[in-house]
Amino acid sequence: MDIKKCVVLGAGTMGGGIAQLLAQNGIETVLTDVRGDIVQGALNKIKKGLAARVEKGKMTEEESAGILSRISGTTGLEAAAGCDFVIEAVLEDVSLKKEIFSKLDSITRQDVILATNTTACSLSEIASAVKNPDRVIGMHFFNPPVVMKLVEIMPALQTSPQTVERTRAFAESLGKEPVVTLKEGVAGIASRVLAALLNEAVWVLEEGIGSAADIDKAMKMGANQPMGPLELIDLIGIDIHLAKTETLYSKLGDARYRPCYLLKKMVAAGYLGRKSGKGFYDYSQIPPVPTKL
Ligand SMILES: NC(=O)c1ccc[n+]([C@@H]2O[C@H](COP(=O)([O-])OP(=O)(O)OC[C@H]3O[C@@H](n4cnc5c(N)ncnc54)[C@H](O)[C@@H]3O)[C@@H](O)[C@H]2O)c1
């Protein structure tokens, strides 16, 4: 397959990482967002990350310069004209994604695959915004896209087998290990299974059965997990995890995804996790209110 130039829409956490991955694999990449300062911020972040790798001896100056020379930034969607593959990674909002896909329909060549990195928006609904929906597909990267090996390739109802195969081959050419879902689910396999597991860990904390540290220790030592579930929620972002479980709960109506009230309280209080914000470990240091049975 001859994919020489790609556009990545959305220069946030995922879009920036996907753009870097593509450029690292020799693809000319255009990164776009709604504002120039957002694009510039993403380009600066990529530059800083590469400089750190050069400093650690993991990459040469020339390799880093080559990667940076293949990424350009802009605003608007016009950059999609002349591209061979589109990856959309804008906010998780199905109306916004449909609006963008409808515009891309007239900007791009008809043989260009339009991939969305959505976690849980309906792929078939996004595809419905395009005249030729068999070229729309879910291509779900994991954070950080440069490091994580898995890419879930998720066909919509309308996606053609050719689009699936071309996307799978493209993911492999990027050094990824694709998994192709047999049909569209509410989210990909990893997101769905993981959300239930992570949610259960919060319930165990909420019920006062174990401390955050012991819940994570139990899952690391007893289930061979590389990271504890609460540590992982902190890394993903408590607000992002909450939004995901709320979506799964509303779409599946299954109690396994009912978000724990503790999550809502923590988000309302500004406990956002990630590396900088307070997370489950800060929370668990707040002494519980004594209860009498
Ligand atoms: N963060 C993750 O761990 C993760 C993992 C897999 C998939 N996803 C999915 O990837 C997508 C992006 O997630 P994210 O975490 O990078 O979000 P983010 O909030 O970090 O970035 C989204 C970007 O989209 C931009 N945007 C909004 N409207 C736009 C438009 N019209 N044109 C171009 N850009 C626009 C925003 O300005 C923002 O910079 C979502 O669909 C999300 O569900 C996220």
Coordinates of C-alpha atoms and ligand atoms in Angstrom, one line a residue:
M1 CA 0.0 0.0 0.0
D2 CA 1.3 3.4 -0.9
I3 CA 0.6 5.8 2.0
K4 CA 3.0 8.7 1.8
K5 CA 1.1 11.5 3.3
C6 CA -1.4 11.5 6.2
V7 CA -3.4 14.1 8.0
V8 CA -4.2 13.8 11.7
L9 CA -7.2 15.9 12.9
G10 CA -7.0 17.0 16.6
A11 CA -3.6 17.9 18.2
G12 CA -4.5 16.7 21.7
T13 CA -3.1 13.7 23.7
M14 CA -3.8 11.2 20.9
G15 CA -3.4 13.3 17.8
G16 CA 0.1 14.5 18.7
G17 CA 1.2 11.0 19.5
I18 CA -0.3 9.5 16.3
A19 CA 1.4 12.3 14.3
Q20 CA 4.8 11.4 15.8
L21 CA 4.2 7.7 15.2
L22 CA 3.5 8.3 11.5
A23 CA 6.5 10.6 11.1
Q24 CA 8.7 8.1 12.8
N25 CA 7.6 5.6 10.1
G26 CA 8.6 7.9 7.3
I27 CA 5.2 9.3 6.5
E28 CA 4.7 13.0 5.7
T29 CA 2.2 14.1 8.3
V30 CA 0.0 17.2 8.7
L31 CA -1.3 17.8 12.2
T32 CA -4.4 20.1 12.5
D33 CA -6.5 21.6 15.2
V34 CA -8.9 24.5 15.6
R35 CA -6.3 27.0 16.8
G36 CA -2.6 27.6 15.9
D37 CA -1.5 27.7 19.5
I38 CA -2.8 24.2 20.2
V39 CA -1.0 22.8 17.1
Q40 CA 2.2 24.6 18.2
G41 CA 1.9 23.2 21.7
A42 CA 1.6 19.7 20.3
L43 CA 4.6 20.2 18.0
N44 CA 6.6 21.6 21.0
K45 CA 5.7 18.6 23.0
I46 CA 6.8 16.2 20.3
K47 CA 10.1 18.1 19.9
K48 CA 10.7 18.0 23.6
G49 CA 10.0 14.3 23.8
L50 CA 12.4 13.6 20.9
A51 CA 15.1 15.8 22.4
A52 CA 14.9 13.8 25.7
R53 CA 15.4 10.6 23.6
V54 CA 18.4 12.0 21.9
E55 CA 19.8 13.0 25.3
K56 CA 19.4 9.5 26.7
G57 CA 21.2 8.1 23.6
K58 CA 18.0 6.3 22.3
M59 CA 17.9 8.3 19.1
T60 CA 20.4 10.3 17.0
E61 CA 20.1 14.0 16.3
E62 CA 19.6 13.2 12.6
E63 CA 16.8 10.8 13.3
S64 CA 15.0 13.3 15.5
A65 CA 15.5 16.1 12.9
G66 CA 14.2 13.7 10.2
I67 CA 11.0 13.0 12.2
L68 CA 10.4 16.7 12.9
S69 CA 10.9 17.6 9.2
R70 CA 8.1 15.2 8.3
I71 CA 5.5 16.8 10.6
S72 CA 3.8 20.1 9.8
G73 CA 1.0 21.9 11.6
T74 CA -2.0 23.9 10.4
T75 CA -5.6 24.7 11.3
G76 CA -8.6 23.7 9.3
L77 CA -9.4 20.7 7.3
E78 CA -8.1 21.7 3.9
A79 CA -4.8 19.9 4.6
A80 CA -6.7 16.7 4.0
A81 CA -6.7 17.4 0.3
G82 CA -3.8 15.5 -1.3
C83 CA -3.5 13.1 1.7
D84 CA -3.5 9.3 1.3
F85 CA -5.1 8.4 4.7
V86 CA -6.9 10.5 7.4
I87 CA -6.9 9.8 11.1
E88 CA -9.4 11.8 13.1
A89 CA -8.6 12.3 16.9
V90 CA -10.8 15.2 17.9
L91 CA -12.9 15.4 21.0
E92 CA -15.1 12.4 21.8
D93 CA -18.3 14.0 20.4
V94 CA -20.3 12.2 17.7
S95 CA -21.9 15.3 16.3
L96 CA -18.5 17.0 15.9
K97 CA -17.1 13.9 14.3
K98 CA -20.0 13.6 11.9
E99 CA -19.6 17.3 10.9
I100 CA -15.9 16.8 10.3
F101 CA -16.4 13.5 8.2
S102 CA -19.1 15.2 6.1
K103 CA -16.6 18.0 5.2
L104 CA -13.8 15.5 4.6
D105 CA -16.0 13.7 2.2
S106 CA -15.7 16.5 -0.3
I107 CA -12.1 17.5 0.4
T108 CA -10.5 14.0 0.1
R109 CA -10.1 11.6 -2.8
Q110 CA -12.8 8.9 -2.8
D111 CA -10.2 6.1 -2.4
V112 CA -8.8 7.7 0.8
I113 CA -9.7 5.8 4.1
L114 CA -11.2 8.0 6.8
A115 CA -10.3 6.5 10.1
T116 CA -11.5 7.6 13.5
N117 CA -9.7 7.1 16.8
T118 CA -13.0 7.2 18.7
T119 CA -13.3 5.2 21.9
A120 CA -17.0 4.8 22.1
C121 CA -18.8 6.9 19.5
S122 CA -20.9 4.9 17.0
L123 CA -18.8 4.2 14.0
S124 CA -21.8 3.5 11.8
E125 CA -23.3 6.8 12.8
I126 CA -20.0 8.6 11.9
A127 CA -19.9 6.7 8.6
S128 CA -23.5 7.8 7.8
A129 CA -22.1 11.4 7.3
V130 CA -20.1 10.3 4.2
K131 CA -21.5 9.6 0.7
N132 CA -19.3 6.5 0.4
P133 CA -19.4 5.1 3.9
D134 CA -17.5 1.9 3.1
R135 CA -14.2 3.9 3.4
V136 CA -14.9 4.8 7.1
I137 CA -13.4 2.7 9.9
G138 CA -12.4 2.8 13.6
M139 CA -8.6 2.8 14.1
H140 CA -8.2 2.9 17.9
F141 CA -4.7 3.7 19.1
F142 CA -3.7 3.4 22.7
N143 CA -2.0 6.1 24.8
P144 CA 0.9 6.8 24.2
P145 CA 0.5 5.8 20.5
V146 CA 4.2 5.7 19.9
V147 CA 4.7 3.1 22.6
M148 CA 1.6 1.0 22.8
K149 CA 1.6 -2.0 20.4
L150 CA -2.1 -2.5 20.1
V151 CA -4.3 -0.9 17.5
E152 CA -8.0 -2.0 17.4
I153 CA -9.4 -1.9 13.9
M154 CA -13.2 -1.7 14.1
P155 CA -15.4 -1.8 11.1
A156 CA -18.7 0.1 11.0
L157 CA -21.8 -1.6 9.5
Q158 CA -21.0 0.0 6.2
T159 CA -17.2 -0.6 6.1
S160 CA -15.9 -2.7 3.2
P161 CA -13.6 -5.7 3.6
Q162 CA -11.0 -3.8 1.5
T163 CA -11.0 -0.9 3.9
V164 CA -10.5 -3.3 6.8
E165 CA -7.6 -5.0 5.1
R166 CA -5.9 -1.8 4.0
T167 CA -6.2 -0.4 7.5
R168 CA -4.8 -3.6 9.0
A169 CA -1.9 -3.5 6.6
F170 CA -1.3 0.1 7.4
A171 CA -1.3 -0.5 11.2
E172 CA 1.2 -3.3 10.7
S173 CA 3.4 -1.1 8.5
L174 CA 3.6 1.2 11.6
G175 CA 4.9 -1.6 13.7
K176 CA 1.6 -2.2 15.5
E177 CA -0.2 -5.4 16.4
P178 CA -3.7 -4.9 15.1
V179 CA -6.8 -6.7 16.4
V180 CA -9.8 -6.5 14.0
T181 CA -13.2 -6.7 15.7
L182 CA -15.7 -8.8 13.8
K183 CA -18.4 -6.2 14.1
E184 CA -19.0 -2.8 15.8
G185 CA -19.5 -2.9 19.5
V186 CA -20.1 -0.1 21.9
A187 CA -16.4 0.3 22.3
G188 CA -13.3 -1.8 21.4
I189 CA -12.4 -5.0 23.2
A190 CA -9.7 -3.6 25.5
S191 CA -11.7 -0.5 26.5
R192 CA -14.8 -2.5 27.3
V193 CA -13.1 -5.2 29.4
L194 CA -10.8 -2.8 31.1
A195 CA -13.6 -0.3 32.0
A196 CA -15.5 -3.0 34.0
L197 CA -12.3 -4.1 35.8
L198 CA -11.3 -0.6 36.7
N199 CA -14.7 0.3 37.8
E200 CA -14.9 -2.8 40.1
A201 CA -11.6 -1.7 41.8
V202 CA -13.2 1.7 42.7
W203 CA -16.2 -0.1 44.1
V204 CA -13.9 -2.2 46.3
L205 CA -12.2 1.0 47.5
E206 CA -15.6 2.7 48.1
E207 CA -16.8 -0.2 50.2
G208 CA -13.8 0.1 52.4
I209 CA -12.5 -3.4 51.7
G210 CA -9.0 -2.4 51.0
S211 CA -6.7 0.6 50.8
A212 CA -5.8 2.0 47.3
A213 CA -2.3 0.6 47.8
D214 CA -3.6 -2.9 48.8
I215 CA -6.1 -3.1 45.9
D216 CA -3.3 -2.3 43.4
K217 CA -0.9 -4.7 45.2
A218 CA -3.5 -7.5 45.1
M219 CA -4.0 -7.1 41.3
K220 CA -0.3 -6.8 40.6
M221 CA 0.8 -9.7 42.7
G222 CA -2.3 -11.9 42.3
A223 CA -3.4 -11.2 38.8
N224 CA 0.0 -10.4 37.2
Q225 CA -1.1 -7.0 36.2
P226 CA 1.8 -4.7 35.4
M227 CA 0.0 -1.7 37.0
G228 CA -2.6 -1.6 39.7
P229 CA -6.1 -0.6 38.5
L230 CA -6.3 2.6 40.6
E231 CA -2.8 3.6 39.6
L232 CA -4.0 3.1 36.0
I233 CA -7.1 5.2 36.4
D234 CA -4.9 8.0 37.8
L235 CA -2.7 7.7 34.7
I236 CA -5.7 7.7 32.3
G237 CA -7.3 10.5 34.1
I238 CA -10.2 10.0 36.6
D239 CA -12.5 12.3 34.6
I240 CA -11.7 10.4 31.3
H241 CA -12.4 7.1 33.0
L242 CA -15.6 8.4 34.5
A243 CA -16.8 9.6 31.1
K244 CA -16.0 6.3 29.5
T245 CA -17.9 4.2 32.1
E246 CA -20.8 6.7 31.9
T247 CA -21.0 6.1 28.1
L248 CA -20.8 2.3 28.4
Y249 CA -23.4 2.4 31.2
S250 CA -25.8 4.5 29.1
K251 CA -25.3 2.5 26.0
L252 CA -25.2 -1.0 27.5
G253 CA -27.5 -0.4 30.5
D254 CA -25.3 -3.0 32.3
A255 CA -24.6 -2.6 36.0
R256 CA -21.0 -3.6 35.5
Y257 CA -20.4 -0.1 34.2
R258 CA -22.4 1.8 36.7
P259 CA -19.9 4.5 37.8
C260 CA -19.1 4.4 41.5
Y261 CA -20.3 7.6 43.3
L262 CA -16.8 8.0 44.6
L263 CA -15.5 8.6 41.0
K264 CA -18.1 11.4 40.6
K265 CA -17.2 13.0 43.9
M266 CA -13.5 12.9 43.1
V267 CA -14.0 14.5 39.7
A268 CA -16.3 17.2 41.2
A269 CA -13.6 17.9 43.8
G270 CA -10.9 18.3 41.2
Y271 CA -9.1 15.0 41.7
L272 CA -8.2 14.3 38.1
G273 CA -5.3 11.9 38.5
R274 CA -2.7 11.8 35.7
K275 CA 0.7 12.6 37.0
S276 CA 0.1 16.1 38.2
G277 CA -3.4 16.1 39.7
K278 CA -4.5 14.4 42.9
G279 CA -5.5 10.8 42.5
F280 CA -6.6 7.7 44.4
Y281 CA -3.5 7.7 46.5
D282 CA -4.1 11.2 47.8
Y283 CA -7.8 10.4 48.3
S284 CA -7.1 7.3 50.3
Q285 CA -5.0 9.4 52.7
I286 CA -8.2 11.2 53.8
P287 CA -9.3 9.3 56.8
P288 CA -12.6 7.5 56.3
V289 CA -15.6 8.7 58.4
P290 CA -16.0 6.0 61.1
T291 CA -19.3 4.1 60.5
K292 CA -21.1 1.9 63.0
L293 CA -22.9 -1.2 61.7
Ligands
LIG1 N1 -6.8 9.9 25.7 C1 -6.8 8.6 25.5 O1 -6.2 7.8 26.3 C2 -7.5 8.0 24.3 C3 -7.2 6.7 23.9 C4 -7.8 6.2 22.7 C5 -8.7 6.9 22.0 N2 -9.0 8.2 22.5 C6 -10.0 9.0 21.6 O2 -9.2 9.9 20.8 C7 -9.9 11.1 20.6 C8 -9.1 12.3 21.1 O3 -8.8 12.1 22.4 P1 -7.7 12.9 23.2 O4 -7.5 12.3 24.5 O5 -6.5 13.1 22.3 O6 -8.5 14.3 23.4 P2 -7.9 15.8 23.6 O7 -8.9 16.5 24.3 O8 -6.5 15.7 24.3 O9 -7.7 16.4 22.2 C9 -8.7 16.6 21.3 C10 -8.3 17.8 20.4 O10 -9.3 17.9 19.4 C11 -9.3 19.3 19.0 N3 -10.5 19.6 18.2 C12 -11.7 19.9 18.6 N4 -12.5 20.3 17.6 C13 -11.7 20.1 16.5 C14 -11.9 20.3 15.1 N5 -13.1 20.7 14.6 N6 -10.9 20.1 14.2 C15 -9.7 19.7 14.7 N7 -9.4 19.5 16.0 C16 -10.4 19.7 16.9 C17 -9.3 20.0 20.4 O11 -8.9 21.4 20.3 C18 -8.2 19.1 21.1 O12 -6.9 19.6 20.9 C19 -11.3 10.9 21.3 O13 -12.2 10.4 20.4 C20 -10.9 9.8 22.4 O14 -12.1 9.1 22.8 C21 -8.4 8.8 23.5

